[in-house]
Amino acid sequence: MVYSEIKHPVPEGTYRCTQIRLLENKTKDDYHLFTILEKLEPDMQGYVLPAPVPNRSDFGDGKKDTFKVYWLQCDYEVTKNFLNTPQNNFTLNDGNCDFILKFLNKDFTEEPCCGAYFVLPLCHELLPTRKGPAYVKTYLDKGRDVEKVVAQHEYLRKQIDQASEALFGLKLTEWPEHLGNIYMVWHHEEIRNLEIRSNDSPYGVFIQIETRQGHHKGGEIVIWDAHDAGSVVTNNCYHIEPDEREVFIKTNDYPHLFRVDYYDADGRLVAFNKSYTFISCIKSSFSLGVKEVVMVKQNEDGSETKSEPVMKYSKEQTSVIGKPIKNQHSYFALHKFDHDKEKLENSREFIFFDGNKEDTAQQENLDKAKEAVRDILNRAREVLYVCDPYFHDTDFEEYIHYIRSSEVKIRIINSKADVGVKGLKKLIPIIKGYNKGMNVEDYITCRVLKGEKSMLHDRFIIVDNQVWNMGSSFGEFGARACTLSKLSESAGKIVKGYVEEWWNGELTRSLYDYENVAEPKQCVVCETLKKLYKKLCS
């Protein structure tokens, strides 16, 4: 969570500066590339530079290059001027002389803003690993200008990666969103760490406080129910007496998922938001690979195209030790909107695609959409319904072929009015061949909605007793703004009832009924108009 209400200023003073920078060969100007400023406490050690340890280490390839890459570690006095505007206020000493660091980017975005800061466990891939919580303030390269400069000079990538791997143990160009940023990290001067453990008899939370100087001024602890950030498990905040080291707080129920907030005597938040959970249940599952299946597709010229083989697995066997807790959800309060969106996407409860037409963004949406649909299809254990009036051979290749279970019954509903006799006839040999490869006659079956106009508009995926609604056809899913959403249990029952009625009733007929049906003659004018309309709509 960004604690925008926290007005405690970022502390000034001596910080350990660990930095990668660029030296322009022609002008000899130094430019900022990436910096971590950490205010070390007496019991801390900064990044350990690789040996030998020159203050300036040249990774340049010669005078022909525009830039050379250097690293530097030194102490830096953070002032109010720097905190307000890092540009033109970043003067460093490389061990030989002072120099003013210049910036390739025009502006920074502060995160968080308004003098606030994050309170986080230091689990960030680039920030130093510490035992306890930390405060973090970030200056982000607003226009991603540094990333753009690096992209223009391919030779820089190797040099930057050499420097960052030596300093941080990872290649910075693989995390390009960090290029151009300044991270400020500082720690509480009294509290080194909080150890939190559970207790089930009686219900409660045990907290052990580890201090830096052998003394702390006390504070307040609040335990929150992670399922509802506004619901406090305890009736009151718990007051921590000065120098109190061990605290036990009773809870009304088994605290299977909660977060702890610890405020010091000055009202500063010490404990970071983190979900703590007790293991009450261990669930394991396994299945066996039984067969690799290849999809065979007949082309217009009579030739055949074979897909990559996909392994089919036996029914999943599940073993449960202990008692699972219902409605257990993880809680992470940073950027709640983004977290809620990510949580819904990961659970496949709801996914929204923004319809971005940029080539890269659109391809990302298409890949993400395909991955989401495949994941949902592979959740089926007994019966899977796929309802799309436009479902054809390409959709089969992209989705049905990748279903892993060898025992689920796959039922496809499409429409003659939308797929056409020609499209239906293409599906027939594919499904027959697939069932033959599986040695199961009805592993995949398809029924076709009758009529010259399809009664089916929305697309549905029914996984056993769970139902998803798709906002577009399988073939177009993710290409434009659309949604994939899981229906409620009651709404899902209604939809499933109708789908089963279509499947078993007179509104559909078997795909195989169209095997000997002649394809209607195509009107040249109509086909031309259809193609033109499709082109105009795309």
Coordinates of C-alpha atoms in Angstrom, one line a residue:
M1 CA 0.0 0.0 0.0
V2 CA 1.2 3.5 -0.7
Y3 CA 0.8 5.2 2.7
S4 CA 0.0 8.7 1.2
E5 CA -1.2 9.9 4.7
I6 CA 2.3 9.3 6.2
K7 CA 4.0 12.7 6.2
H8 CA 7.3 11.7 7.9
P9 CA 10.0 13.1 5.5
V10 CA 12.6 10.9 3.9
P11 CA 15.6 11.3 6.2
E12 CA 18.5 13.3 5.1
G13 CA 22.1 12.3 5.9
T14 CA 24.7 9.8 4.8
Y15 CA 23.6 7.1 2.4
R16 CA 25.7 4.4 0.7
C17 CA 25.5 5.0 -3.0
T18 CA 25.8 2.0 -5.3
Q19 CA 25.6 3.1 -8.9
I20 CA 26.1 2.3 -12.6
R21 CA 26.7 5.2 -14.8
L22 CA 27.7 6.1 -18.4
L23 CA 30.7 8.2 -19.4
E24 CA 30.3 10.0 -22.7
N25 CA 33.6 9.6 -24.5
K26 CA 33.5 12.9 -26.4
T27 CA 32.5 15.3 -23.7
K28 CA 33.7 13.2 -20.7
D29 CA 30.3 13.9 -19.0
D30 CA 29.0 11.3 -16.5
Y31 CA 25.3 10.3 -16.9
H32 CA 23.1 8.5 -14.5
L33 CA 22.0 4.9 -15.4
F34 CA 20.9 3.3 -12.2
T35 CA 21.4 4.1 -8.5
I36 CA 20.6 2.6 -5.1
L37 CA 21.0 4.9 -2.1
E38 CA 20.8 3.0 1.2
K39 CA 21.0 4.6 4.7
L40 CA 22.9 1.9 6.6
E41 CA 22.5 1.3 10.3
P42 CA 25.5 0.4 12.4
D43 CA 24.7 -3.4 12.2
M44 CA 24.5 -3.4 8.4
Q45 CA 26.9 -3.8 5.5
G46 CA 26.3 -2.5 2.0
Y47 CA 26.7 -4.3 -1.3
V48 CA 30.0 -6.1 -1.4
L49 CA 31.8 -5.0 -4.5
P50 CA 33.6 -7.8 -6.4
A51 CA 37.4 -7.9 -6.1
P52 CA 39.5 -6.2 -7.2
V53 CA 37.5 -3.1 -6.2
P54 CA 38.5 0.0 -8.2
N55 CA 36.1 2.9 -7.8
R56 CA 35.8 3.2 -11.5
S57 CA 35.7 0.0 -13.6
D58 CA 35.8 0.4 -17.3
F59 CA 33.7 -1.9 -19.4
G60 CA 34.0 0.3 -22.6
D61 CA 35.1 -1.2 -25.9
G62 CA 37.2 1.8 -27.0
K63 CA 37.0 5.3 -28.2
K64 CA 34.7 4.5 -31.1
D65 CA 31.8 4.0 -28.7
T66 CA 29.6 6.9 -27.6
F67 CA 29.5 5.7 -24.0
K68 CA 31.5 3.6 -21.5
V69 CA 29.9 1.9 -18.5
Y70 CA 31.3 2.4 -15.0
W71 CA 30.3 1.3 -11.5
L72 CA 30.8 3.3 -8.3
Q73 CA 30.3 2.8 -4.6
C74 CA 30.7 5.7 -2.2
D75 CA 29.0 7.6 0.6
Y76 CA 26.7 10.4 -0.4
E77 CA 25.1 13.1 1.7
V78 CA 21.4 13.3 0.8
T79 CA 20.1 16.8 1.2
K80 CA 16.7 18.5 0.9
N81 CA 17.7 19.8 -2.5
F82 CA 18.4 16.3 -3.8
L83 CA 15.1 15.0 -2.4
N84 CA 13.2 17.8 -4.2
T85 CA 15.1 17.6 -7.5
P86 CA 17.8 14.9 -8.1
Q87 CA 18.8 16.6 -11.3
N88 CA 21.6 19.1 -10.9
N89 CA 21.9 18.2 -7.2
F90 CA 23.8 14.8 -7.5
T91 CA 27.5 15.5 -6.9
L92 CA 29.6 12.5 -6.2
N93 CA 33.3 11.7 -5.6
D94 CA 34.9 8.7 -7.3
G95 CA 37.9 8.7 -5.0
N96 CA 39.8 11.2 -7.1
C97 CA 37.6 14.2 -7.5
D98 CA 34.0 15.6 -7.3
F99 CA 31.8 15.4 -10.4
I100 CA 28.2 16.4 -11.1
L101 CA 26.1 13.5 -12.4
K102 CA 24.0 14.5 -15.4
F103 CA 20.7 12.8 -16.5
L104 CA 19.6 11.5 -19.8
N105 CA 16.0 11.7 -18.7
K106 CA 14.0 14.9 -18.6
D107 CA 11.9 14.2 -15.5
F108 CA 11.3 11.8 -12.7
T109 CA 8.0 10.4 -11.3
E110 CA 8.2 10.0 -7.5
E111 CA 6.7 6.8 -6.2
P112 CA 5.0 7.2 -3.8
C113 CA 4.4 11.0 -4.1
C114 CA 3.7 13.7 -1.5
G115 CA 6.7 12.9 0.7
A116 CA 5.3 9.4 1.5
Y117 CA 7.1 6.1 1.2
F118 CA 6.6 2.4 0.9
V119 CA 6.9 0.1 3.9
L120 CA 8.1 -3.2 2.4
P121 CA 9.9 -6.4 3.1
L122 CA 13.1 -6.1 1.0
C123 CA 12.3 -8.9 -1.4
H124 CA 12.8 -6.7 -4.5
E125 CA 15.1 -8.4 -7.1
L126 CA 17.5 -5.4 -7.1
L127 CA 17.3 -4.0 -3.6
P128 CA 19.6 -5.3 -0.9
T129 CA 18.3 -8.3 1.1
R130 CA 17.7 -7.4 4.7
K131 CA 16.3 -9.2 7.7
G132 CA 13.6 -6.7 8.6
P133 CA 11.3 -4.2 7.0
A134 CA 12.5 -1.1 5.1
Y135 CA 11.3 2.2 3.8
V136 CA 11.6 2.8 0.1
K137 CA 11.3 5.9 -2.0
T138 CA 11.7 5.7 -5.8
Y139 CA 12.4 8.2 -8.5
L140 CA 11.2 6.6 -11.8
D141 CA 12.5 7.7 -15.2
K142 CA 9.2 9.2 -16.3
G143 CA 9.6 8.9 -20.1
R144 CA 11.8 5.8 -20.0
D145 CA 14.4 7.9 -21.7
V146 CA 17.4 6.0 -20.4
E147 CA 15.9 2.7 -21.6
K148 CA 15.5 4.3 -25.1
V149 CA 19.1 5.4 -25.2
V150 CA 20.4 2.0 -24.2
A151 CA 18.2 0.4 -26.9
Q152 CA 19.9 2.6 -29.5
H153 CA 23.4 1.4 -28.5
E154 CA 23.5 -2.4 -28.7
Y155 CA 27.1 -2.6 -27.4
L156 CA 26.0 -1.1 -24.1
R157 CA 23.8 -4.2 -23.2
K158 CA 26.8 -6.5 -22.6
Q159 CA 28.7 -3.8 -20.6
I160 CA 25.6 -3.0 -18.5
D161 CA 25.0 -6.7 -17.8
Q162 CA 28.6 -7.2 -16.8
A163 CA 28.4 -4.4 -14.3
S164 CA 25.0 -5.2 -12.9
E165 CA 25.7 -8.9 -12.6
A166 CA 28.9 -8.1 -10.7
L167 CA 27.1 -5.7 -8.4
F168 CA 23.6 -7.2 -8.0
G169 CA 23.9 -10.8 -9.3
L170 CA 21.5 -10.2 -12.2
K171 CA 21.5 -8.6 -15.7
L172 CA 19.9 -5.2 -15.5
T173 CA 18.9 -5.2 -19.2
E174 CA 16.6 -8.1 -18.4
W175 CA 14.7 -5.8 -16.1
P176 CA 14.7 -2.7 -18.4
E177 CA 11.9 -1.0 -16.3
H178 CA 14.6 -0.2 -13.7
L179 CA 17.0 1.6 -16.1
G180 CA 17.2 5.3 -15.2
N181 CA 15.6 4.9 -11.7
I182 CA 16.9 6.0 -8.3
Y183 CA 15.9 3.8 -5.3
M184 CA 16.3 5.2 -1.8
V185 CA 16.2 2.7 1.1
W186 CA 16.4 3.3 4.8
H187 CA 15.7 1.3 7.9
H188 CA 14.2 1.8 11.4
E189 CA 16.9 2.9 13.8
E190 CA 15.4 0.8 16.7
I191 CA 13.5 -2.2 15.3
R192 CA 15.7 -4.7 13.5
N193 CA 13.1 -7.4 12.9
L194 CA 9.7 -8.9 13.9
E195 CA 9.3 -12.6 14.2
I196 CA 5.6 -13.6 14.0
R197 CA 4.3 -17.1 14.9
S198 CA 0.9 -18.6 15.2
N199 CA -0.8 -20.3 18.2
D200 CA -3.9 -22.5 18.0
S201 CA -4.5 -23.2 21.7
P202 CA -5.5 -20.6 22.5
Y203 CA -6.0 -18.8 19.2
G204 CA -3.5 -16.0 18.9
V205 CA -0.4 -14.4 17.4
F206 CA 3.0 -14.5 19.0
I207 CA 5.3 -11.6 18.1
Q208 CA 9.0 -11.4 19.0
I209 CA 10.7 -8.0 18.7
E210 CA 14.4 -7.8 17.8
T211 CA 16.0 -4.4 18.4
R212 CA 19.2 -2.8 17.0
Q213 CA 20.5 -1.0 20.1
G214 CA 19.0 -3.2 22.8
H215 CA 16.3 -0.6 23.4
H216 CA 13.0 0.6 21.9
K217 CA 10.5 3.2 23.0
G218 CA 7.4 0.9 22.6
G219 CA 4.5 1.4 20.1
E220 CA 1.2 -0.1 18.9
I221 CA 0.3 -3.4 17.2
V222 CA -2.8 -3.9 15.2
I223 CA -3.8 -7.3 13.7
W224 CA -6.1 -7.0 10.6
D225 CA -8.1 -9.8 9.0
A226 CA -6.7 -10.1 5.5
H227 CA -10.1 -11.0 4.0
D228 CA -11.3 -7.5 4.8
A229 CA -8.8 -4.8 5.4
G230 CA -11.3 -2.8 7.5
S231 CA -12.1 -5.6 9.9
V232 CA -9.8 -5.8 13.0
V233 CA -9.6 -9.3 14.5
T234 CA -8.8 -7.9 18.0
N235 CA -11.1 -5.5 19.8
N236 CA -8.4 -3.0 20.5
C237 CA -4.9 -2.1 19.4
Y238 CA -2.3 -3.7 21.6
H239 CA 0.1 -1.3 23.3
I240 CA 3.8 -2.3 23.4
E241 CA 5.6 -1.2 26.5
P242 CA 9.2 0.2 26.1
D243 CA 11.7 -2.6 25.8
E244 CA 9.0 -5.3 25.7
R245 CA 10.4 -8.1 23.6
E246 CA 7.6 -10.8 23.4
V247 CA 3.9 -10.2 22.8
F248 CA 1.0 -12.6 22.6
I249 CA -2.3 -11.3 21.2
K250 CA -5.4 -13.4 21.4
T251 CA -7.7 -13.6 18.4
N252 CA -11.4 -14.6 18.3
D253 CA -10.9 -17.3 15.6
Y254 CA -8.1 -19.3 14.1
P255 CA -6.0 -16.6 12.4
H256 CA -5.3 -18.5 9.3
L257 CA -4.6 -15.4 7.2
F258 CA -3.9 -11.9 8.6
R259 CA -1.6 -9.0 8.5
V260 CA 0.3 -7.2 11.3
D261 CA 0.8 -3.4 11.5
Y262 CA 3.4 -2.2 14.0
Y263 CA 3.7 1.5 14.8
D264 CA 6.5 2.9 16.8
A265 CA 6.2 5.4 19.7
D266 CA 6.4 8.3 17.1
G267 CA 3.6 6.9 15.0
R268 CA 5.8 5.7 12.2
L269 CA 4.7 2.4 10.6
V270 CA 7.4 -0.2 11.3
A271 CA 5.8 -3.5 10.2
F272 CA 5.2 -3.8 6.5
N273 CA 2.0 -5.2 5.1
K274 CA 2.4 -8.9 4.6
S275 CA 0.1 -11.9 4.8
Y276 CA 1.0 -14.5 7.4
T277 CA -0.7 -17.9 7.0
F278 CA -0.6 -21.1 8.9
I279 CA -0.4 -24.4 7.1
S280 CA -3.5 -26.3 8.0
C281 CA -3.7 -28.5 4.9
I282 CA -1.3 -30.0 2.4
K283 CA -2.8 -31.0 -1.0
S284 CA -0.9 -33.0 -3.6
S285 CA -2.0 -34.4 -6.9
F286 CA -0.5 -36.5 -9.7
S287 CA -1.5 -37.9 -13.1
L288 CA 0.3 -40.1 -15.6
G289 CA 1.1 -39.4 -19.2
V290 CA -0.7 -42.0 -21.3
K291 CA -0.4 -40.9 -24.9
E292 CA 1.0 -38.3 -27.3
V293 CA -1.6 -37.2 -29.8
V294 CA -1.0 -35.3 -33.1
M295 CA -3.7 -33.3 -34.9
V296 CA -3.9 -33.9 -38.6
K297 CA -5.3 -31.1 -40.8
Q298 CA -6.2 -31.4 -44.5
N299 CA -5.3 -28.5 -46.6
E300 CA -7.1 -27.0 -49.6
D301 CA -4.7 -28.8 -52.0
G302 CA -5.3 -32.2 -50.5
S303 CA -2.1 -32.3 -48.5
E304 CA -2.0 -32.9 -44.7
T305 CA -0.4 -30.7 -42.0
K306 CA 0.5 -32.3 -38.6
S307 CA 0.6 -30.3 -35.4
E308 CA 3.1 -30.7 -32.6
P309 CA 2.3 -33.7 -30.4
V310 CA 0.5 -33.0 -27.1
M311 CA 0.7 -35.4 -24.2
K312 CA -2.6 -36.6 -22.7
Y313 CA -2.7 -37.5 -19.0
S314 CA -4.8 -39.9 -16.9
K315 CA -7.3 -38.6 -14.4
E316 CA -5.7 -36.6 -11.7
Q317 CA -5.4 -38.3 -8.3
T318 CA -5.6 -36.0 -5.3
S319 CA -4.4 -36.5 -1.8
V320 CA -5.3 -34.2 1.1
I321 CA -3.6 -34.1 4.5
G322 CA -5.4 -31.9 7.1
K323 CA -8.5 -29.8 6.7
P324 CA -8.6 -27.0 4.1
I325 CA -9.8 -23.6 5.1
K326 CA -12.5 -22.1 3.0
N327 CA -12.3 -18.6 1.4
Q328 CA -8.6 -18.3 2.0
H329 CA -7.3 -15.4 -0.1
S330 CA -3.8 -13.9 -0.2
Y331 CA -3.6 -10.2 0.7
F332 CA -1.0 -7.7 -0.6
A333 CA -2.0 -4.1 -0.2
L334 CA 0.4 -2.5 -2.6
H335 CA -1.5 -0.8 -5.4
K336 CA -4.8 -2.4 -4.5
F337 CA -6.5 -1.8 -7.9
D338 CA -3.7 -3.6 -9.7
H339 CA -3.6 -6.3 -7.1
D340 CA -7.3 -7.0 -7.4
K341 CA -7.1 -7.0 -11.2
E342 CA -4.1 -9.4 -11.1
K343 CA -5.9 -11.6 -8.5
L344 CA -9.0 -11.9 -10.7
E345 CA -6.8 -12.6 -13.8
N346 CA -4.8 -15.3 -12.0
S347 CA -7.9 -17.0 -10.7
R348 CA -9.5 -16.7 -14.1
E349 CA -12.6 -15.1 -12.4
F350 CA -12.4 -12.1 -14.7
I351 CA -10.1 -10.9 -17.4
F352 CA -10.4 -7.7 -19.4
F353 CA -8.5 -7.0 -22.6
D354 CA -8.1 -3.4 -23.6
G355 CA -8.2 -3.7 -27.3
N356 CA -4.8 -2.0 -27.8
K357 CA -4.0 -2.1 -31.5
E358 CA -0.2 -1.5 -31.1
D359 CA 1.5 -4.6 -32.6
T360 CA 3.4 -5.6 -29.4
A361 CA 0.5 -4.9 -27.1
Q362 CA -2.0 -6.7 -29.3
Q363 CA 0.2 -9.7 -29.5
E364 CA 0.6 -9.8 -25.8
N365 CA -3.2 -9.6 -25.4
L366 CA -3.6 -12.5 -27.9
D367 CA -1.0 -14.7 -26.1
K368 CA -2.5 -13.9 -22.7
A369 CA -6.0 -14.7 -24.0
K370 CA -4.9 -18.0 -25.4
E371 CA -3.1 -18.9 -22.2
A372 CA -6.2 -18.0 -20.1
V373 CA -8.6 -20.1 -22.2
R374 CA -6.3 -23.1 -22.3
D375 CA -5.9 -22.9 -18.5
I376 CA -9.7 -22.9 -18.0
L377 CA -10.2 -25.8 -20.5
N378 CA -7.6 -27.9 -18.6
R379 CA -9.5 -27.6 -15.4
A380 CA -12.2 -30.0 -16.6
R381 CA -12.3 -33.4 -15.0
E382 CA -15.5 -34.9 -16.3
V383 CA -17.3 -33.0 -19.0
L384 CA -16.2 -29.9 -21.0
Y385 CA -18.6 -27.8 -23.2
V386 CA -17.2 -25.3 -25.7
C387 CA -20.0 -23.2 -27.2
D388 CA -19.0 -20.8 -30.0
P389 CA -21.1 -20.4 -33.2
Y390 CA -17.9 -19.7 -35.2
F391 CA -15.9 -22.6 -33.8
H392 CA -13.9 -24.1 -36.7
D393 CA -10.7 -26.2 -37.4
T394 CA -8.2 -23.4 -36.4
D395 CA -9.9 -23.1 -33.0
F396 CA -9.6 -26.8 -32.6
E397 CA -5.9 -26.7 -33.3
E398 CA -5.3 -23.7 -31.0
Y399 CA -7.4 -24.9 -28.0
I400 CA -8.9 -28.4 -28.0
H401 CA -5.6 -30.0 -29.1
Y402 CA -3.9 -28.7 -25.9
I403 CA -6.4 -30.2 -23.5
R404 CA -4.2 -32.6 -21.4
S405 CA -6.8 -34.9 -19.8
S406 CA -7.3 -38.2 -21.6
E407 CA -10.6 -38.9 -19.7
V408 CA -12.6 -35.7 -19.9
K409 CA -15.6 -35.7 -22.4
I410 CA -15.2 -32.8 -24.8
R411 CA -18.4 -31.4 -26.4
I412 CA -18.3 -28.7 -29.0
I413 CA -21.4 -26.6 -30.0
N414 CA -21.1 -24.4 -33.1
S415 CA -23.5 -23.2 -35.8
K416 CA -24.1 -24.1 -39.4
A417 CA -25.2 -20.5 -40.1
D418 CA -21.8 -19.1 -38.9
V419 CA -19.3 -21.8 -39.8
G420 CA -21.0 -22.9 -43.0
V421 CA -21.1 -26.4 -44.5
K422 CA -17.5 -26.0 -45.8
G423 CA -16.2 -25.2 -42.3
L424 CA -18.2 -28.1 -40.7
K425 CA -16.8 -30.5 -43.3
K426 CA -13.2 -29.4 -42.4
L427 CA -13.9 -30.4 -38.7
I428 CA -15.2 -33.9 -39.4
P429 CA -11.9 -35.6 -40.4
I430 CA -10.0 -33.7 -37.7
I431 CA -12.3 -35.0 -34.9
K432 CA -12.6 -38.5 -36.3
G433 CA -8.8 -38.7 -36.6
Y434 CA -8.3 -37.3 -33.1
N435 CA -10.7 -39.8 -31.5
K436 CA -9.0 -42.6 -33.4
G437 CA -5.6 -41.4 -32.1
M438 CA -7.1 -41.5 -28.6
N439 CA -8.8 -44.9 -29.1
V440 CA -12.0 -43.3 -27.7
E441 CA -14.9 -42.9 -30.1
D442 CA -16.5 -40.1 -28.3
Y443 CA -13.5 -38.4 -26.7
I444 CA -14.5 -35.3 -28.7
T445 CA -18.0 -34.8 -30.1
C446 CA -19.5 -31.8 -31.9
R447 CA -23.1 -30.8 -32.4
V448 CA -24.3 -28.1 -34.8
L449 CA -27.1 -25.5 -34.1
K450 CA -29.6 -25.7 -36.9
G451 CA -31.2 -22.8 -38.8
E452 CA -30.1 -20.1 -41.2
K453 CA -29.5 -17.7 -38.3
S454 CA -27.6 -18.8 -35.2
M455 CA -29.5 -18.6 -31.9
L456 CA -26.1 -18.4 -30.1
H457 CA -24.5 -15.1 -29.7
D458 CA -22.3 -15.2 -26.5
R459 CA -19.6 -17.8 -26.2
F460 CA -19.5 -20.2 -23.2
I461 CA -17.1 -22.6 -21.6
I462 CA -18.6 -25.1 -19.2
V463 CA -16.0 -26.9 -17.0
D464 CA -17.9 -29.6 -15.1
N465 CA -20.2 -27.3 -13.1
Q466 CA -18.4 -24.0 -13.6
V467 CA -19.4 -21.6 -16.5
W468 CA -17.4 -18.9 -18.2
N469 CA -18.7 -16.2 -20.6
M470 CA -16.5 -15.0 -23.4
G471 CA -17.0 -11.6 -25.1
S472 CA -15.8 -12.8 -28.5
S473 CA -15.3 -15.9 -30.6
F474 CA -12.3 -18.1 -29.8
G475 CA -10.5 -17.0 -33.0
E476 CA -10.8 -13.3 -32.2
F477 CA -10.4 -13.5 -28.4
G478 CA -8.0 -10.8 -27.1
A479 CA -7.7 -9.0 -30.5
R480 CA -10.2 -6.3 -29.4
A481 CA -11.6 -5.0 -26.1
C482 CA -13.5 -7.9 -24.6
T483 CA -13.9 -9.9 -21.4
L484 CA -13.7 -13.4 -20.0
S485 CA -15.7 -13.8 -16.8
K486 CA -16.8 -16.6 -14.6
L487 CA -20.5 -16.7 -13.8
S488 CA -21.9 -17.1 -10.4
E489 CA -23.0 -20.6 -9.3
S490 CA -26.7 -19.8 -9.8
A491 CA -26.2 -18.1 -13.1
G492 CA -23.9 -20.9 -14.3
K493 CA -26.6 -23.5 -13.5
I494 CA -29.1 -21.6 -15.7
V495 CA -26.6 -21.4 -18.7
K496 CA -25.6 -25.0 -18.3
G497 CA -29.2 -26.1 -18.3
Y498 CA -29.8 -24.4 -21.6
V499 CA -26.6 -25.8 -23.2
E500 CA -27.5 -29.4 -22.1
E501 CA -30.9 -28.9 -23.6
W502 CA -29.4 -27.8 -26.9
W503 CA -27.0 -30.7 -26.8
N504 CA -29.7 -33.3 -26.1
G505 CA -32.6 -31.7 -28.0
E506 CA -33.7 -31.1 -31.5
L507 CA -32.1 -27.6 -31.9
T508 CA -28.8 -29.3 -32.8
R509 CA -27.7 -32.1 -35.0
S510 CA -24.5 -34.2 -35.2
L511 CA -21.5 -32.8 -37.0
Y512 CA -21.3 -36.1 -38.9
D513 CA -24.7 -35.4 -40.5
Y514 CA -23.0 -32.9 -42.7
E515 CA -20.4 -35.3 -44.0
N516 CA -22.3 -36.0 -47.3
V517 CA -24.2 -32.6 -47.5
A518 CA -23.2 -30.7 -50.6
E519 CA -21.7 -27.3 -50.1
P520 CA -23.9 -24.5 -51.4
K521 CA -22.8 -22.7 -54.5
Q522 CA -21.1 -19.4 -53.7
C523 CA -22.4 -16.2 -55.2
V524 CA -19.3 -14.3 -56.5
V525 CA -20.8 -10.9 -55.8
C526 CA -21.9 -11.9 -52.3
E527 CA -18.5 -13.3 -51.4
T528 CA -16.8 -10.1 -52.7
L529 CA -19.1 -8.0 -50.6
K530 CA -18.5 -10.2 -47.5
K531 CA -14.7 -9.9 -47.9
L532 CA -15.0 -6.1 -48.4
Y533 CA -17.2 -5.8 -45.3
K534 CA -14.8 -7.9 -43.2
K535 CA -11.9 -5.7 -44.4
L536 CA -13.7 -2.5 -43.5
C537 CA -14.5 -3.9 -40.0
S538 CA -11.0 -5.0 -39.2

